[in-house]
CSV table of C-alpha atoms in Angstrom, one decimal:
chain,number,residue,atom,x,y,z
A,109,MET,CA,0.0,0.0,0.0
A,110,ARG,CA,1.3,3.4,-0.9
A,111,LEU,CA,1.0,6.2,1.6
A,112,ARG,CA,0.0,9.5,0.0
A,113,SER,CA,0.5,12.2,2.5
A,114,ALA,CA,0.6,15.9,2.0
A,115,ALA,CA,3.5,15.9,4.4
A,116,LEU,CA,5.5,13.6,2.1
A,117,LEU,CA,5.0,16.2,-0.6
A,118,ALA,CA,7.1,18.5,1.6
A,119,VAL,CA,10.0,16.1,1.2
A,120,ALA,CA,9.3,15.9,-2.5
A,121,CYS,CA,9.3,19.7,-2.7
A,122,LEU,CA,12.9,19.7,-1.7
A,123,MET,CA,13.9,16.8,-3.9
A,124,LEU,CA,15.5,19.1,-6.4
A,125,PHE,CA,17.7,21.1,-4.1
A,126,ALA,CA,21.4,20.5,-4.1
A,127,CYS,CA,24.1,21.3,-1.6
A,128,SER,CA,26.3,24.4,-1.4
A,129,ASP,CA,29.5,25.3,0.4
A,130,ASP,CA,28.2,28.8,1.2
A,131,GLU,CA,27.7,29.3,4.9
A,132,GLU,CA,25.2,32.1,4.3
A,133,GLY,CA,23.1,30.2,1.9
A,134,SER,CA,22.5,31.1,-1.7
A,135,THR,CA,19.3,31.7,-3.6
A,136,GLU,CA,21.2,31.4,-6.8
A,137,GLU,CA,22.6,28.0,-6.0
A,138,LEU,CA,19.3,26.6,-4.9
A,139,CYS,CA,17.6,28.0,-8.0
A,140,ALA,CA,20.3,26.4,-10.1
A,141,ALA,CA,19.7,23.1,-8.3
A,142,LEU,CA,16.0,23.3,-9.1
A,143,GLY,CA,16.8,23.6,-12.8
A,144,ASP,CA,19.2,20.7,-12.9
A,145,GLY,CA,17.1,18.1,-11.1
A,146,GLY,CA,19.9,17.4,-8.5
A,147,GLY,CA,19.5,16.6,-4.9
A,148,PHE,CA,17.4,13.7,-3.9
A,149,ALA,CA,15.1,13.6,-6.9
A,150,ASP,CA,15.5,9.9,-7.2
A,151,THR,CA,15.0,9.2,-3.5
A,152,PHE,CA,11.2,9.2,-3.6
A,153,GLN,CA,10.7,8.7,-7.4
A,154,ASP,CA,8.4,5.7,-6.7
A,155,GLY,CA,6.9,7.2,-3.6
A,156,LEU,CA,7.3,6.1,0.0
A,157,ASP,CA,5.8,2.7,0.9
A,158,PRO,CA,6.0,2.2,4.7
A,159,THR,CA,5.0,-1.4,4.3
A,160,ASP,CA,8.4,-2.0,2.7
A,161,THR,CA,10.2,-0.9,5.8
A,162,ASP,CA,13.7,-1.6,4.6
A,163,THR,CA,13.3,0.5,1.4
A,164,ALA,CA,11.4,3.2,3.2
A,165,LEU,CA,14.1,3.5,5.8
A,166,GLU,CA,16.8,3.7,3.1
A,167,GLN,CA,14.8,6.4,1.4
A,168,LEU,CA,14.3,8.4,4.6
A,169,ARG,CA,18.0,8.1,5.6
A,170,SER,CA,19.1,9.4,2.2
A,171,ALA,CA,16.6,12.3,2.5
A,172,ARG,CA,17.7,13.0,6.0
A,173,VAL,CA,21.3,13.4,4.9
A,174,GLU,CA,20.4,15.6,2.0
A,175,LEU,CA,18.1,17.8,4.1
A,176,GLY,CA,20.7,18.0,6.9
A,177,GLU,CA,23.2,19.4,4.4
A,178,LEU,CA,20.6,21.8,3.0
A,179,GLN,CA,19.7,23.0,6.5
A,180,SER,CA,23.1,24.8,6.9
A,181,VAL,CA,23.3,26.2,3.4
A,182,ALA,CA,19.7,27.3,2.8
A,183,PRO,CA,19.0,31.1,2.6
A,184,SER,CA,17.8,32.4,5.9
A,185,GLU,CA,14.3,33.0,4.5
A,186,VAL,CA,13.7,29.3,4.1
A,187,ARG,CA,16.2,27.8,6.5
A,188,GLY,CA,13.5,27.3,9.2
A,189,ASP,CA,11.3,25.5,6.8
A,190,VAL,CA,14.2,23.1,5.9
A,191,SER,CA,14.6,22.5,9.6
A,192,THR,CA,11.0,21.6,9.9
A,193,LEU,CA,11.4,19.1,7.1
A,194,VAL,CA,14.5,17.7,8.7
A,195,ASP,CA,12.7,17.2,12.0
A,196,TYR,CA,9.8,15.5,10.2
A,197,VAL,CA,12.0,13.1,8.3
A,198,GLN,CA,13.9,12.3,11.4
A,199,ALA,CA,10.7,11.6,13.3
A,200,LEU,CA,9.6,9.3,10.4
A,201,LEU,CA,12.9,7.5,10.7
A,202,ASP,CA,12.5,7.1,14.4
A,203,ALA,CA,8.9,5.8,14.0
A,204,LEU,CA,9.7,3.3,11.3
A,205,THR,CA,12.8,2.0,13.1
A,206,ALA,CA,10.7,1.2,16.1
A,207,VAL,CA,8.2,-0.8,14.1
A,208,ASP,CA,8.4,-4.6,13.5
A,209,PRO,CA,9.3,-4.9,9.8
A,210,GLY,CA,6.8,-7.8,9.5
A,211,ASP,CA,3.9,-5.6,10.6
A,212,PRO,CA,2.9,-3.5,7.6
A,213,ALA,CA,-0.2,-2.1,9.4
A,214,ALA,CA,2.0,-0.8,12.3
A,215,ALA,CA,4.3,0.8,9.8
A,216,VAL,CA,1.5,2.7,8.1
A,217,ALA,CA,0.1,3.7,11.4
A,218,ALA,CA,3.5,4.9,12.6
A,219,VAL,CA,3.8,7.1,9.5
A,220,GLN,CA,0.3,8.4,9.8
A,221,THR,CA,0.8,9.2,13.5
A,222,THR,CA,4.1,10.9,12.9
A,223,THR,CA,2.6,13.0,10.1
A,224,ALA,CA,-0.3,14.1,12.3
A,225,GLU,CA,2.2,15.1,15.0
A,226,HIS,CA,4.0,17.4,12.5
A,227,PRO,CA,1.2,19.7,11.2
A,228,ASP,CA,3.6,22.4,10.3
A,229,VAL,CA,5.2,20.3,7.5
A,230,GLN,CA,2.6,21.3,5.0
A,231,GLN,CA,3.0,25.0,5.7
A,232,SER,CA,6.8,24.7,5.3
A,233,SER,CA,6.3,22.8,2.1
A,234,ASP,CA,4.0,25.4,0.8
A,235,LYS,CA,6.4,28.2,1.8
A,236,MET,CA,9.3,26.4,0.1
A,237,ARG,CA,7.2,26.0,-3.1
A,238,ALA,CA,6.2,29.7,-3.1
A,239,TRP,CA,9.8,30.8,-2.3
A,240,ALA,CA,11.0,28.8,-5.3
A,241,GLU,CA,8.4,30.3,-7.6
A,242,THR,CA,9.2,33.8,-6.6
A,243,SER,CA,13.0,33.5,-6.1
A,244,CYS,CA,14.0,31.4,-9.1
């Protein structure tokens, strides 16, 4: 079963961002990354299926690394939103790690509960999307 969550769109929203070495963050670099399809575009290409716990954890770990790198290089106007997404992805990782891989219903419930506990993720996703539309 595929979980389609608005909060997972937040992660997908950032799938095109790439990393930068600029400590202050760079709108230009993030906009360039949006154009080249870099970042973790392939991570969630087929969605996130929490019932396939091993694959979902692999995807989330990859996303967590990418988001962690973005957190320190994102321009200040969106850095907080990236932090919100980092927290959400980390919470998903923690929730799925605690679930028995042989219990798909528990995995789906864990993702749904975690998503419900992070209502600010959709707002951050929307802000990121609007930022990209106006800044790039």
